CSV table of C-alpha atoms in Angstrom, one decimal:
chain,number,residue,atom,x,y,z
X,1,MET,CA,-1.0,-84.9,-49.3
X,2,ALA,CA,-1.8,-85.2,-53.2
X,3,GLY,CA,0.0,-86.6,-56.2
X,4,LYS,CA,1.4,-85.6,-59.0
X,5,THR,CA,0.1,-86.3,-62.2
X,6,LEU,CA,1.7,-87.7,-65.2
X,7,VAL,CA,0.9,-87.5,-68.3
X,8,VAL,CA,2.7,-90.0,-71.5
X,9,THR,CA,2.4,-88.5,-74.6
X,10,SER,CA,3.8,-88.3,-78.2
X,11,GLY,CA,1.6,-87.6,-81.1
X,12,LYS,CA,3.2,-90.3,-83.8
X,13,GLY,CA,1.8,-93.9,-83.0
X,14,GLY,CA,3.5,-96.9,-82.1
X,15,VAL,CA,6.5,-94.7,-80.1
X,16,GLY,CA,5.9,-96.5,-77.0
X,17,LYS,CA,3.5,-94.3,-74.7
X,18,THR,CA,1.9,-97.5,-73.2
X,19,THR,CA,5.2,-99.4,-72.7
X,20,THR,CA,6.7,-97.2,-71.3
X,21,VAL,CA,3.6,-96.3,-68.8
X,22,ALA,CA,3.2,-99.7,-68.1
X,23,ASN,CA,7.1,-99.8,-67.4
X,24,ILE,CA,7.2,-96.6,-65.0
X,25,GLY,CA,3.5,-97.5,-63.5
X,26,THR,CA,5.9,-101.1,-62.5
X,27,VAL,CA,8.6,-98.9,-61.2
X,28,LEU,CA,7.3,-96.9,-59.1
X,29,ALA,CA,5.2,-99.5,-57.2
X,30,LYS,CA,7.9,-100.9,-57.0
X,31,ARG,CA,10.1,-98.6,-55.0
X,32,LYS,CA,6.9,-98.9,-52.1
X,33,LYS,CA,5.1,-95.7,-54.4
X,34,SER,CA,1.1,-95.7,-54.3
X,35,VAL,CA,-0.1,-95.5,-58.9
X,36,VAL,CA,-2.5,-96.3,-60.7
X,37,MET,CA,-2.7,-96.1,-64.6
X,38,ILE,CA,-5.3,-94.6,-66.5
X,39,ASP,CA,-5.7,-95.5,-69.9
X,40,ALA,CA,-6.7,-92.8,-71.3
X,41,ASP,CA,-6.9,-94.5,-75.9
X,42,ILE,CA,-10.2,-94.7,-74.8
X,43,GLY,CA,-12.1,-97.6,-78.0
X,44,LEU,CA,-8.1,-98.7,-78.7
X,45,ARG,CA,-7.7,-100.2,-75.0
X,46,ASN,CA,-4.3,-101.8,-74.7
X,47,LEU,CA,-2.6,-101.5,-71.1
X,48,ASP,CA,-3.9,-103.9,-70.1
X,49,VAL,CA,-2.8,-106.0,-72.2
X,50,VAL,CA,0.8,-105.3,-72.1
X,51,MET,CA,0.0,-105.9,-67.8
X,52,GLY,CA,-1.7,-109.0,-69.0
X,53,LEU,CA,-4.8,-108.0,-66.4
X,54,GLU,CA,-7.2,-108.1,-69.4
X,55,ASN,CA,-9.6,-111.0,-68.5
X,56,ARG,CA,-10.2,-108.9,-64.8
X,57,ILE,CA,-11.5,-106.1,-66.7
X,58,VAL,CA,-15.2,-105.5,-65.2
X,59,TYR,CA,-15.8,-101.5,-65.3
X,60,ASN,CA,-14.3,-99.2,-66.9
X,61,LEU,CA,-13.3,-95.1,-67.4
X,62,VAL,CA,-16.1,-94.5,-69.3
X,63,ASP,CA,-18.1,-96.1,-67.2
X,64,ILE,CA,-17.0,-94.0,-63.4
X,65,VAL,CA,-17.1,-90.4,-65.6
X,66,GLU,CA,-20.6,-92.2,-66.2
X,67,GLY,CA,-21.3,-92.5,-63.2
X,68,LYS,CA,-22.9,-96.3,-63.9
X,69,CYS,CA,-19.7,-97.3,-60.6
X,70,ARG,CA,-17.9,-96.1,-58.0
X,71,LYS,CA,-14.2,-95.5,-59.3
X,72,GLU,CA,-12.6,-98.3,-57.2
X,73,GLN,CA,-14.6,-100.4,-58.7
X,74,ALA,CA,-12.9,-99.7,-62.2
X,75,MET,CA,-9.4,-100.6,-60.4
X,76,ILE,CA,-7.8,-103.8,-61.2
X,77,ARG,CA,-5.3,-104.3,-58.9
X,78,ASP,CA,-1.4,-105.5,-60.5
X,79,ARG,CA,-1.0,-109.2,-60.1
X,80,LYS,CA,2.1,-108.3,-58.2
X,81,LEU,CA,2.8,-105.7,-56.7
X,82,ASN,CA,-0.9,-105.5,-54.5
X,83,ASN,CA,-0.5,-101.1,-54.2
X,84,LEU,CA,-0.3,-100.8,-58.8
X,85,TYR,CA,-3.5,-100.7,-60.4
X,86,ILE,CA,-4.7,-99.5,-64.2
X,87,ILE,CA,-8.4,-97.8,-64.7
X,88,PRO,CA,-9.0,-99.3,-68.0
X,89,SER,CA,-10.6,-97.0,-71.1
X,90,ALA,CA,-13.8,-98.4,-73.1
X,91,GLN,CA,-13.0,-100.4,-76.3
X,92,THR,CA,-16.4,-100.1,-77.2
X,93,ARG,CA,-16.8,-96.4,-77.6
X,94,ASP,CA,-15.2,-93.4,-78.8
X,95,LYS,CA,-12.9,-90.2,-77.6
X,96,ASP,CA,-15.8,-88.7,-77.1
X,97,SER,CA,-17.4,-90.4,-74.4
X,98,VAL,CA,-15.5,-88.1,-71.9
X,99,GLN,CA,-14.7,-84.5,-71.9
X,100,PRO,CA,-11.6,-83.4,-70.2
X,101,GLU,CA,-13.8,-81.9,-67.2
X,102,GLN,CA,-14.4,-84.8,-66.1
X,103,MET,CA,-10.8,-86.2,-66.2
X,104,LYS,CA,-8.9,-83.4,-65.0
X,105,ASP,CA,-12.0,-83.7,-62.0
X,106,LEU,CA,-10.9,-87.6,-62.2
X,107,CYS,CA,-7.1,-87.3,-61.6
X,108,CYS,CA,-7.9,-84.6,-59.2
X,109,GLU,CA,-9.7,-87.3,-57.1
X,110,LEU,CA,-7.2,-90.0,-57.6
X,111,ALA,CA,-4.0,-87.4,-57.1
X,112,GLU,CA,-5.5,-87.9,-53.3
X,113,GLU,CA,-5.2,-91.0,-53.0
X,114,PHE,CA,-2.1,-92.5,-55.1
X,115,ASP,CA,1.4,-91.0,-54.5
X,116,TYR,CA,1.0,-90.9,-58.3
X,117,VAL,CA,-1.4,-91.3,-61.2
X,118,ILE,CA,0.5,-91.8,-64.7
X,119,ILE,CA,-2.1,-91.6,-68.0
X,120,ASP,CA,-1.2,-93.6,-71.5
X,121,CYS,CA,-3.0,-91.0,-73.7
X,122,PRO,CA,-3.7,-92.2,-77.5
X,123,ALA,CA,-2.0,-91.1,-79.9
X,124,GLY,CA,-2.8,-88.0,-82.2
X,125,ILE,CA,-3.3,-84.5,-81.0
X,126,GLU,CA,-7.5,-84.3,-81.2
X,127,GLN,CA,-9.8,-85.0,-78.4
X,128,GLY,CA,-8.1,-87.5,-77.1
X,129,PHE,CA,-5.1,-85.9,-76.2
X,130,ARG,CA,-7.1,-83.3,-75.0
X,131,ASN,CA,-8.7,-85.5,-71.9
X,132,ALA,CA,-5.3,-87.3,-71.8
X,133,VAL,CA,-3.4,-83.8,-71.1
X,134,ALA,CA,-6.6,-82.4,-69.0
X,135,GLY,CA,-5.5,-83.4,-65.4
X,136,ALA,CA,-2.0,-83.5,-66.2
X,137,GLU,CA,0.4,-82.0,-63.8
X,138,VAL,CA,3.2,-84.0,-65.4
X,139,ALA,CA,3.9,-84.2,-69.5
X,140,ILE,CA,6.2,-86.7,-70.7
X,141,VAL,CA,7.2,-86.9,-74.3
X,142,ILE,CA,8.1,-90.2,-75.3
X,143,THR,CA,9.9,-90.2,-79.1
X,144,THR,CA,12.3,-92.3,-81.7
X,145,PRO,CA,15.1,-91.4,-83.7
X,146,GLU,CA,13.1,-91.1,-86.7
X,147,VAL,CA,12.3,-87.8,-87.9
X,148,SER,CA,9.0,-87.6,-88.0
X,149,ALA,CA,8.5,-89.3,-84.9
X,150,ILE,CA,10.5,-86.1,-83.1
X,151,ARG,CA,8.6,-83.9,-85.4
X,152,ASP,CA,5.2,-84.6,-84.0
X,153,ALA,CA,6.7,-84.9,-80.3
X,154,ASP,CA,7.7,-81.2,-81.5
X,155,ARG,CA,4.0,-80.0,-82.1
X,156,VAL,CA,3.3,-82.5,-78.9
X,157,ILE,CA,5.4,-80.1,-76.6
X,158,GLY,CA,4.4,-76.6,-78.5
X,159,LEU,CA,-0.3,-78.3,-78.1
X,160,LEU,CA,1.5,-78.9,-73.9
X,161,GLU,CA,3.5,-75.1,-73.3
X,162,ALA,CA,0.4,-73.3,-74.9
X,163,GLY,CA,-1.8,-75.1,-72.6
X,164,LEU,CA,0.1,-74.1,-70.2
X,165,LEU,CA,1.3,-77.3,-69.3
X,166,ARG,CA,5.4,-76.3,-68.4
X,167,ASP,CA,6.7,-79.5,-66.6
X,168,ILE,CA,7.6,-81.5,-69.6
X,169,HIS,CA,10.1,-83.9,-69.9
X,170,LEU,CA,11.4,-87.1,-72.8
X,171,ILE,CA,12.0,-89.7,-73.0
X,172,VAL,CA,14.1,-91.6,-76.3
X,173,ASN,CA,13.0,-94.4,-77.5
X,174,ARG,CA,14.3,-97.2,-79.5
X,175,LEU,CA,18.1,-95.9,-79.5
X,176,ASN,CA,20.4,-98.0,-81.3
X,177,HIS,CA,23.9,-97.2,-80.2
X,178,ARG,CA,24.8,-99.6,-82.9
X,179,MET,CA,23.7,-97.1,-85.5
X,180,VAL,CA,23.9,-93.9,-83.9
X,181,LYS,CA,27.4,-95.4,-84.1
X,182,LYS,CA,27.5,-95.6,-87.7
X,183,GLY,CA,25.8,-92.2,-88.5
X,184,ASP,CA,23.1,-94.0,-89.8
X,185,MET,CA,19.8,-92.5,-86.4
X,186,MET,CA,19.7,-89.2,-84.8
X,187,SER,CA,21.3,-89.0,-81.9
X,188,THR,CA,20.2,-88.2,-78.2
X,189,THR,CA,22.1,-85.0,-78.1
X,190,ASP,CA,20.7,-83.7,-81.8
X,191,ILE,CA,17.2,-84.9,-80.8
X,192,VAL,CA,16.8,-83.2,-77.2
X,193,SER,CA,19.0,-80.2,-79.0
X,194,LEU,CA,16.1,-79.8,-81.0
X,195,LEU,CA,13.1,-80.1,-79.1
X,196,ALA,CA,14.9,-78.2,-75.6
X,197,VAL,CA,13.0,-79.8,-72.5
X,198,PRO,CA,15.3,-82.1,-70.2
X,199,LEU,CA,16.3,-85.6,-70.9
X,200,LEU,CA,14.6,-88.0,-68.9
X,201,GLY,CA,16.8,-91.2,-69.9
X,202,VAL,CA,17.6,-93.4,-72.6
X,203,VAL,CA,15.6,-96.7,-73.3
X,204,PRO,CA,17.8,-99.2,-76.4
X,205,GLU,CA,16.3,-101.0,-79.0
X,206,SER,CA,15.7,-104.5,-77.7
X,207,GLU,CA,14.1,-108.1,-78.4
X,208,ASP,CA,13.0,-108.1,-74.6
X,209,VAL,CA,10.0,-105.4,-75.3
X,210,VAL,CA,8.5,-108.0,-77.6
X,211,VAL,CA,8.3,-111.0,-75.8
X,212,SER,CA,7.8,-108.8,-72.1
X,213,THR,CA,4.0,-107.4,-73.5
X,214,ASN,CA,4.0,-110.4,-75.8
X,215,ARG,CA,3.4,-112.1,-71.5
X,216,GLY,CA,2.2,-109.0,-70.3
X,217,ILE,CA,4.2,-108.9,-67.6
X,218,PRO,CA,6.0,-105.7,-67.7
X,219,LEU,CA,9.7,-105.7,-68.9
X,220,VAL,CA,11.1,-104.0,-65.3
X,221,HIS,CA,10.9,-107.6,-63.8
X,222,ASP,CA,13.5,-108.8,-65.4
X,223,LYS,CA,16.8,-107.8,-64.1
X,224,GLY,CA,18.6,-108.5,-67.0
X,225,SER,CA,17.6,-106.3,-69.0
X,226,ARG,CA,19.3,-103.7,-70.0
X,227,ALA,CA,16.2,-102.0,-71.5
X,228,GLY,CA,14.2,-102.4,-68.1
X,229,LEU,CA,16.8,-100.9,-66.2
X,230,ALA,CA,16.6,-97.7,-68.5
X,231,PHE,CA,12.9,-97.2,-67.5
X,232,ARG,CA,14.3,-99.1,-63.7
X,233,ASN,CA,16.8,-95.9,-64.1
X,234,ILE,CA,13.6,-93.1,-65.4
X,235,GLY,CA,11.8,-94.0,-62.7
X,236,GLY,CA,14.8,-93.4,-60.3
X,237,ARG,CA,14.7,-90.4,-61.8
X,238,LEU,CA,11.2,-89.4,-61.3
X,239,CYS,CA,11.4,-89.8,-57.6
X,240,GLY,CA,14.4,-87.1,-57.2
X,241,GLU,CA,17.3,-88.9,-57.3
X,242,SER,CA,20.2,-88.8,-59.9
X,243,ILE,CA,21.1,-91.3,-62.0
X,244,PRO,CA,23.9,-90.3,-64.8
X,245,LEU,CA,21.9,-91.4,-67.9
X,246,GLU,CA,23.3,-95.4,-69.2
X,247,GLU,CA,26.2,-95.8,-71.3
X,248,ASP,CA,26.2,-95.2,-75.1
X,249,ALA,CA,28.7,-96.4,-76.0
X,250,GLY,CA,27.3,-100.3,-75.8
X,251,GLU,CA,27.2,-103.2,-73.2
X,252,LYS,CA,30.0,-102.5,-71.8
X,253,PHE,CA,32.7,-106.3,-70.6
X,254,LEU,CA,30.9,-106.5,-67.1
X,255,ASP,CA,27.0,-106.2,-68.4
X,256,ARG,CA,27.7,-108.6,-70.1
X,257,MET,CA,29.0,-111.1,-67.9
X,258,LYS,CA,26.4,-109.9,-65.6
X,259,ARG,CA,23.2,-110.6,-68.4
X,260,LEU,CA,24.7,-114.1,-68.6
X,261,ILE,CA,24.5,-115.1,-65.4
X,262,TRP,CA,21.5,-113.7,-65.3
X,263,SER,CA,19.9,-115.6,-68.2
R,1,MET,CA,-15.7,-49.9,-55.9
R,2,THR,CA,-16.0,-53.2,-53.6
R,3,SER,CA,-17.9,-53.8,-57.0
R,4,ASN,CA,-15.1,-53.0,-59.5
R,5,ASN,CA,-12.9,-55.6,-57.0
R,6,LEU,CA,-15.6,-58.6,-57.3
R,7,ALA,CA,-15.6,-58.3,-60.8
R,8,PRO,CA,-14.2,-61.9,-62.7
R,9,ILE,CA,-12.0,-59.1,-64.7
R,10,GLN,CA,-10.8,-55.3,-63.6
R,11,ILE,CA,-10.9,-52.3,-66.4
R,12,LYS,CA,-8.2,-49.8,-64.3
R,13,ALA,CA,-8.3,-46.6,-66.4
R,14,LYS,CA,-4.5,-45.1,-67.6
R,15,ARG,CA,-3.2,-42.2,-68.7
R,16,ASN,CA,-3.5,-43.9,-72.4
R,17,GLY,CA,-6.1,-45.8,-72.2
R,18,PHE,CA,-7.7,-48.4,-70.0
R,19,LEU,CA,-5.8,-51.4,-69.1
R,20,LEU,CA,-7.8,-54.6,-68.7
R,21,MET,CA,-6.5,-57.4,-65.7
R,22,PRO,CA,-8.7,-60.9,-65.2
R,23,ASP,CA,-8.9,-62.3,-61.7
R,24,PRO,CA,-6.4,-65.4,-61.5
R,25,GLU,CA,-9.7,-67.6,-59.8
R,26,ALA,CA,-12.6,-66.4,-62.1
R,27,SER,CA,-13.0,-68.8,-65.3
R,28,PHE,CA,-12.6,-68.0,-68.0
R,29,ASP,CA,-15.9,-67.3,-69.2
R,30,SER,CA,-17.3,-66.0,-66.2
R,31,VAL,CA,-14.5,-62.7,-67.3
R,32,MET,CA,-15.9,-63.0,-71.5
R,33,GLU,CA,-19.2,-62.8,-70.2
R,34,TYR,CA,-18.5,-60.3,-67.6
R,35,LEU,CA,-16.3,-58.6,-70.4
R,36,ASN,CA,-19.2,-58.9,-72.6
R,37,GLN,CA,-21.8,-57.7,-70.9
R,38,HIS,CA,-19.7,-54.5,-69.8
R,39,LEU,CA,-18.6,-53.2,-73.5
R,40,LYS,CA,-22.2,-53.6,-74.4
R,41,GLU,CA,-23.5,-51.8,-72.5
R,42,SER,CA,-21.1,-48.4,-72.3
R,43,GLN,CA,-19.7,-49.5,-75.5
R,44,ASP,CA,-19.7,-45.3,-77.2
R,45,PHE,CA,-17.5,-45.2,-74.1
R,46,PHE,CA,-15.4,-47.9,-75.4
R,47,LYS,CA,-15.7,-47.6,-79.0
R,48,ARG,CA,-11.6,-47.0,-80.3
R,49,SER,CA,-10.7,-46.8,-76.8
R,50,GLU,CA,-7.0,-48.2,-76.8
R,51,MET,CA,-7.1,-51.3,-74.0
R,52,THR,CA,-3.8,-53.2,-73.0
R,53,LEU,CA,-4.6,-56.7,-72.0
R,54,ASP,CA,-3.0,-57.8,-69.1
R,55,LEU,CA,-2.1,-62.1,-68.7
R,56,ARG,CA,0.1,-62.5,-65.4
R,57,ALA,CA,-1.7,-62.7,-63.0
R,58,ARG,CA,-3.9,-65.2,-64.6
R,59,PRO,CA,-2.7,-66.9,-68.1
R,60,LEU,CA,-4.7,-68.2,-70.7
R,61,ARG,CA,-4.8,-70.1,-73.2
R,62,THR,CA,-4.5,-69.2,-77.4
R,63,ASP,CA,-7.8,-70.3,-78.0
R,64,GLU,CA,-8.8,-67.8,-74.9
R,65,ILE,CA,-6.7,-65.1,-75.9
R,66,SER,CA,-7.8,-65.3,-79.8
R,67,ALA,CA,-12.0,-65.6,-78.3
R,68,LEU,CA,-11.8,-62.7,-76.2
R,69,HIS,CA,-9.1,-60.7,-78.8
R,70,SER,CA,-12.2,-60.8,-81.7
R,71,LEU,CA,-14.6,-59.9,-78.7
R,72,LEU,CA,-12.6,-56.5,-78.0
R,73,VAL,CA,-11.5,-55.3,-81.6
R,74,GLU,CA,-14.8,-57.4,-83.9
R,75,LYS,CA,-17.5,-57.0,-81.2
R,76,ALA,CA,-16.4,-54.2,-79.2
R,77,GLN,CA,-14.6,-52.1,-81.5
R,78,VAL,CA,-11.6,-51.7,-78.6
R,79,LYS,CA,-8.2,-51.2,-80.2
R,80,LEU,CA,-6.3,-53.7,-78.5
R,81,VAL,CA,-2.8,-51.9,-78.1
R,82,GLU,CA,-0.4,-55.3,-76.5
R,83,VAL,CA,-0.7,-58.2,-74.3
R,84,LYS,CA,0.6,-58.6,-71.4
R,85,LEU,CA,1.6,-62.4,-70.8
R,86,THR,CA,4.4,-63.0,-68.7
R,87,GLU,CA,7.2,-60.2,-67.1
R,88,THR,CA,9.6,-61.1,-69.9
R,89,LEU,CA,6.8,-62.0,-73.6
R,90,SER,CA,4.9,-59.7,-73.9
R,91,PHE,CA,3.1,-58.8,-77.3
R,92,VAL,CA,2.5,-55.2,-79.4
R,93,VAL,CA,-0.3,-55.1,-81.4
R,94,ASP,CA,-0.9,-52.3,-84.1
R,95,ARG,CA,-3.5,-54.9,-86.6
R,96,PRO,CA,-4.6,-58.3,-85.7
R,97,LEU,CA,-1.6,-60.5,-85.1
R,98,ILE,CA,-2.1,-63.1,-82.7
R,99,GLN,CA,-4.2,-64.1,-85.6
R,100,GLN,CA,-2.7,-68.2,-86.1
R,101,GLN,CA,-3.7,-69.6,-89.1
R,102,SER,CA,-5.2,-66.4,-91.2
R,103,PRO,CA,-4.6,-66.3,-95.1
R,104,PRO,CA,-1.3,-65.2,-95.9
R,105,PRO,CA,-1.3,-61.3,-96.8
R,106,SER,CA,-2.4,-60.4,-100.0
R,107,SER,CA,-0.7,-58.9,-102.5
R,108,VAL,CA,-0.2,-54.6,-102.8
R,109,PRO,CA,3.0,-53.3,-104.8
R,110,SER,CA,6.3,-53.3,-102.6
R,111,ARG,CA,6.8,-49.3,-102.3
R,112,GLN,CA,3.4,-49.3,-100.6
R,113,ALA,CA,5.3,-52.0,-97.9
R,114,THR,CA,8.3,-50.5,-97.5
R,115,SER,CA,6.1,-47.8,-96.1
R,116,ALA,CA,3.3,-49.2,-94.2
R,117,ARG,CA,7.0,-51.6,-92.6
R,118,ILE,CA,8.7,-48.4,-90.9
R,119,THR,CA,4.8,-47.5,-89.0
R,120,VAL,CA,4.3,-51.0,-88.0
R,121,SER,CA,6.5,-52.5,-84.7
R,122,PRO,CA,8.5,-55.4,-85.3
R,123,LEU,CA,7.1,-58.4,-83.7
R,124,ILE,CA,9.1,-59.8,-81.2
R,125,VAL,CA,8.6,-63.7,-80.7
R,126,ARG,CA,10.8,-65.1,-77.2
R,127,ASN,CA,10.7,-68.1,-77.4
R,128,THR,CA,11.5,-71.5,-80.3
R,129,CYS,CA,8.2,-72.2,-82.4
R,130,ARG,CA,7.1,-75.9,-82.6
R,131,SER,CA,5.8,-77.6,-85.7
R,132,GLY,CA,2.5,-76.0,-86.2
R,133,THR,CA,2.9,-72.9,-85.2
R,134,ARG,CA,2.8,-70.0,-87.3
R,135,ILE,CA,3.7,-66.4,-86.8
R,136,GLU,CA,3.0,-63.5,-89.1
R,137,SER,CA,3.8,-60.1,-88.6
R,138,GLN,CA,2.6,-56.9,-91.3
R,139,ALA,CA,6.4,-55.9,-90.5
R,140,ASP,CA,9.4,-56.5,-89.0
R,141,CYS,CA,9.9,-60.4,-87.1
R,142,VAL,CA,12.3,-60.9,-84.7
R,143,VAL,CA,12.2,-64.5,-83.4
R,144,LEU,CA,14.1,-65.5,-79.5
R,145,GLY,CA,14.3,-69.0,-80.8
R,146,ASP,CA,14.6,-72.2,-82.8
R,147,VAL,CA,12.2,-72.3,-85.8
R,148,ASN,CA,11.5,-75.8,-86.1
R,149,PRO,CA,10.6,-78.5,-88.5
R,150,GLY,CA,6.8,-77.6,-89.2
R,151,ALA,CA,7.1,-74.0,-88.0
R,152,GLU,CA,6.2,-70.6,-90.6
R,153,VAL,CA,7.2,-67.3,-89.8
R,154,VAL,CA,5.9,-65.2,-92.9
R,155,ALA,CA,6.3,-61.3,-92.3
R,156,VAL,CA,6.3,-58.9,-94.6
R,157,GLY,CA,9.6,-57.3,-93.6
R,158,ASP,CA,13.0,-59.1,-92.5
R,159,ILE,CA,13.3,-62.2,-90.6
R,160,ILE,CA,16.0,-62.2,-87.9
R,161,ILE,CA,15.8,-65.6,-85.8
R,162,PHE,CA,18.6,-65.7,-83.2
R,163,GLY,CA,18.8,-69.5,-83.1
R,164,ASN,CA,18.3,-72.1,-86.4
R,165,LEU,CA,15.8,-71.7,-89.1
R,166,ARG,CA,15.2,-75.7,-89.3
R,167,GLY,CA,11.1,-74.7,-91.1
R,168,ILE,CA,10.2,-72.6,-93.6
R,169,ALA,CA,10.4,-68.5,-93.4
R,170,HIS,CA,8.9,-66.5,-96.2
R,171,ALA,CA,10.0,-62.8,-96.1
R,172,GLY,CA,8.7,-60.3,-97.5
R,173,ALA,CA,5.5,-61.5,-98.4
R,174,ASP,CA,4.1,-58.4,-99.4
R,175,GLY,CA,6.2,-58.6,-102.3
R,176,ASP,CA,9.4,-57.3,-101.7
R,177,ARG,CA,11.8,-58.2,-102.9
R,178,SER,CA,14.6,-56.1,-101.0
R,179,ALA,CA,13.9,-57.9,-97.7
R,180,ARG,CA,16.4,-60.3,-96.5
R,181,ILE,CA,16.8,-63.4,-93.6
R,182,TRP,CA,18.8,-63.6,-91.2
R,183,ALA,CA,19.6,-66.7,-88.3
R,184,LEU,CA,22.8,-68.2,-86.8
R,185,SER,CA,22.2,-71.2,-89.2
R,186,ILE,CA,19.8,-71.6,-91.8
R,187,GLU,CA,19.0,-75.0,-93.1
R,188,PRO,CA,15.5,-74.9,-93.2
R,189,SER,CA,13.1,-77.3,-94.8
R,190,GLN,CA,12.5,-74.3,-97.3
R,191,ILE,CA,12.9,-70.7,-97.4
R,192,ARG,CA,10.6,-67.1,-99.7
R,193,ILE,CA,11.4,-64.4,-100.4
R,194,ALA,CA,8.6,-62.6,-102.4
R,195,ASP,CA,7.7,-64.5,-104.9
R,196,LEU,CA,10.9,-66.9,-105.2
R,197,VAL,CA,10.9,-70.1,-103.8
R,198,ALA,CA,13.9,-71.8,-102.6
R,199,VAL,CA,15.1,-75.3,-101.0
R,200,PRO,CA,18.3,-75.7,-99.7
R,201,PRO,CA,20.4,-77.8,-102.2
R,202,LYS,CA,20.5,-81.4,-101.5
R,203,GLY,CA,23.1,-83.9,-99.9
R,204,SER,CA,24.3,-80.2,-97.5
R,205,LYS,CA,26.0,-81.2,-94.4
R,206,PRO,CA,25.0,-78.4,-92.1
R,207,ALA,CA,28.1,-76.4,-91.0
R,208,ALA,CA,28.6,-75.4,-87.5
R,209,LYS,CA,26.8,-72.2,-86.4
R,210,ARG,CA,27.4,-69.2,-87.5
R,211,PHE,CA,25.6,-66.1,-89.5
R,212,GLU,CA,23.7,-67.0,-92.3
R,213,ILE,CA,22.0,-64.4,-94.1
R,214,ALA,CA,19.1,-65.2,-96.8
R,215,GLU,CA,19.3,-62.2,-100.0
R,216,VAL,CA,18.4,-62.2,-103.5
R,217,GLN,CA,20.6,-61.6,-105.7
R,218,LYS,CA,19.4,-61.9,-109.8
R,219,ASP,CA,16.2,-63.3,-109.0
R,220,MET,CA,17.6,-66.2,-106.7
R,221,ILE,CA,17.4,-66.2,-103.5
R,222,GLU,CA,21.6,-67.2,-101.9
R,223,VAL,CA,22.6,-68.2,-97.8
R,224,ILE,CA,26.2,-65.9,-97.2
R,225,LEU,CA,27.6,-66.2,-94.7
R,226,LEU,CA,28.9,-63.0,-92.7
C-alpha cells in the first residue's frame, strides 16, 4: 500500500515551512504512522537542526540521487520516535545537483515503504521548488497574515495548479489573535477568501516556537504549548479526523488553567 | 488502424478539421516527436487546416501546451482553433491567445480596433487568476472568478469579472477609450483603460459586494456603482 507524499511550500521564506514539516512529521509519527521527511532545500540545510539531528549526518539527499549510497544509509532515525526518519539535504551543493525526475523516483520508492513522505520545499519558485514539488501528490501551502506572504502563496498555488497538483491545503502560521481583534492584522477569513483553498489549520504566534527550534525538539512534544496543540490538530486532520478549528477568541479560562498546571 | 492506435497522439478527421488527442499513457516528449515527424511528412496536407486539441484524457502543463502550440502554429502553420482542457474549461483560439508573456499589442487606431473586436470571440477564463498570471485577449475578456493581486488581465475590448478585481486590469488596450471594466467589486492595485491609468483613492475601505463599472468620463477613469 503506497503512502501519501506531501510537500510543504510557501514561496516566501521565513514563514515556517521547516518548523511545520518537523512538527507535522512528528505528530504523524506519534500517531503510529511511519514517516520520512526530506529536506529539499539543498545548500541551505536546516531541517536536521530543527529536529536536533545535525551531528548524525553522514550521507545526504544528493548522495542518494548520485548513487553514492543506498537511501537507507542516508535516512536518520529520530531520537524519540523510531518510526520517524529524515533525509537531510547537502549543505555544500546547490539546487541543480538534483533533477525533478530523480526526486519523483525517490518519492515513489519511499512512498512504497512509508505511510507519509513529507518534503520540505525551499523558498522561491525556481529549480528547488520544481524539484520539491515533482514527486508530491498533496501540497500544504504555508502563509503568515502578511500581504507579502499571501501574495507569494497565491503565486505558488497558481504554479501548483498549473503543474496539475490539485490537492492543495492552507496553513496560516503566526496568527496573533489580539492583533486581529484590534483590526491590525488580516484575519483567517480574509486570507482564505483571497486564496480560495481549504484551510487545514491556524497556528498562533508563540515564543515556544523559537525555544523548541533552538533546542532541536519539535513543539508537539510540549503538551502545554498552544502552537503545539495547533500542529497536533493539523496532524489529526491529515489523518482524516474532523477536528474543529481552534478557538479564535484567544485562550479560554480552562486552557489557561491547564497551561499553569503543565508548566 | 492498428498503427494509429499505438501512436502517442491520435489525429482524427472531423467535419471541419482535425482533432488531436494525446494518448493518456504517452510521454510528452514522444507526443512532440511523433507530431513533429508526422506534420513534416505531410506538411502540405495539414497546412492551414483547422485543428482542435483535446486534452481531456491527457492533461498537459501550461509550458507543454505552449510548446505544442508553437509547434503546430509556427512550424506546421496549422490553425489551432480550440484547446479543450477539461469538460468545463476550453479555450477558443482564433489568434495566438495562449501566449502568457507576449508584449502588449501595439497601438492601432480605435475605430479599427472596435471592428476587429466584433470578429474575434471573447476569451473566457473559468478560474481565479492568481498572482503571476497574465491573461491577454484580442477581444473582450470574461473572468469567472477573482483577479487576485499580482495578476494582470489585458483586453482589447471590455473586461468582465464575475468576482473581485484586486489585481491589474487593462481594458481597451489598443487605445479604445470606450472600453469598460465590469466587476462584482473593484478594489484593484491599478486599473487602466486605453492610455489612462488610475489607482483607487487611499484609505478607502472596501465596501460590501456590489456590481461596479469602471469607465472613462471626461478623460478620467471613474468607478461607478450599478
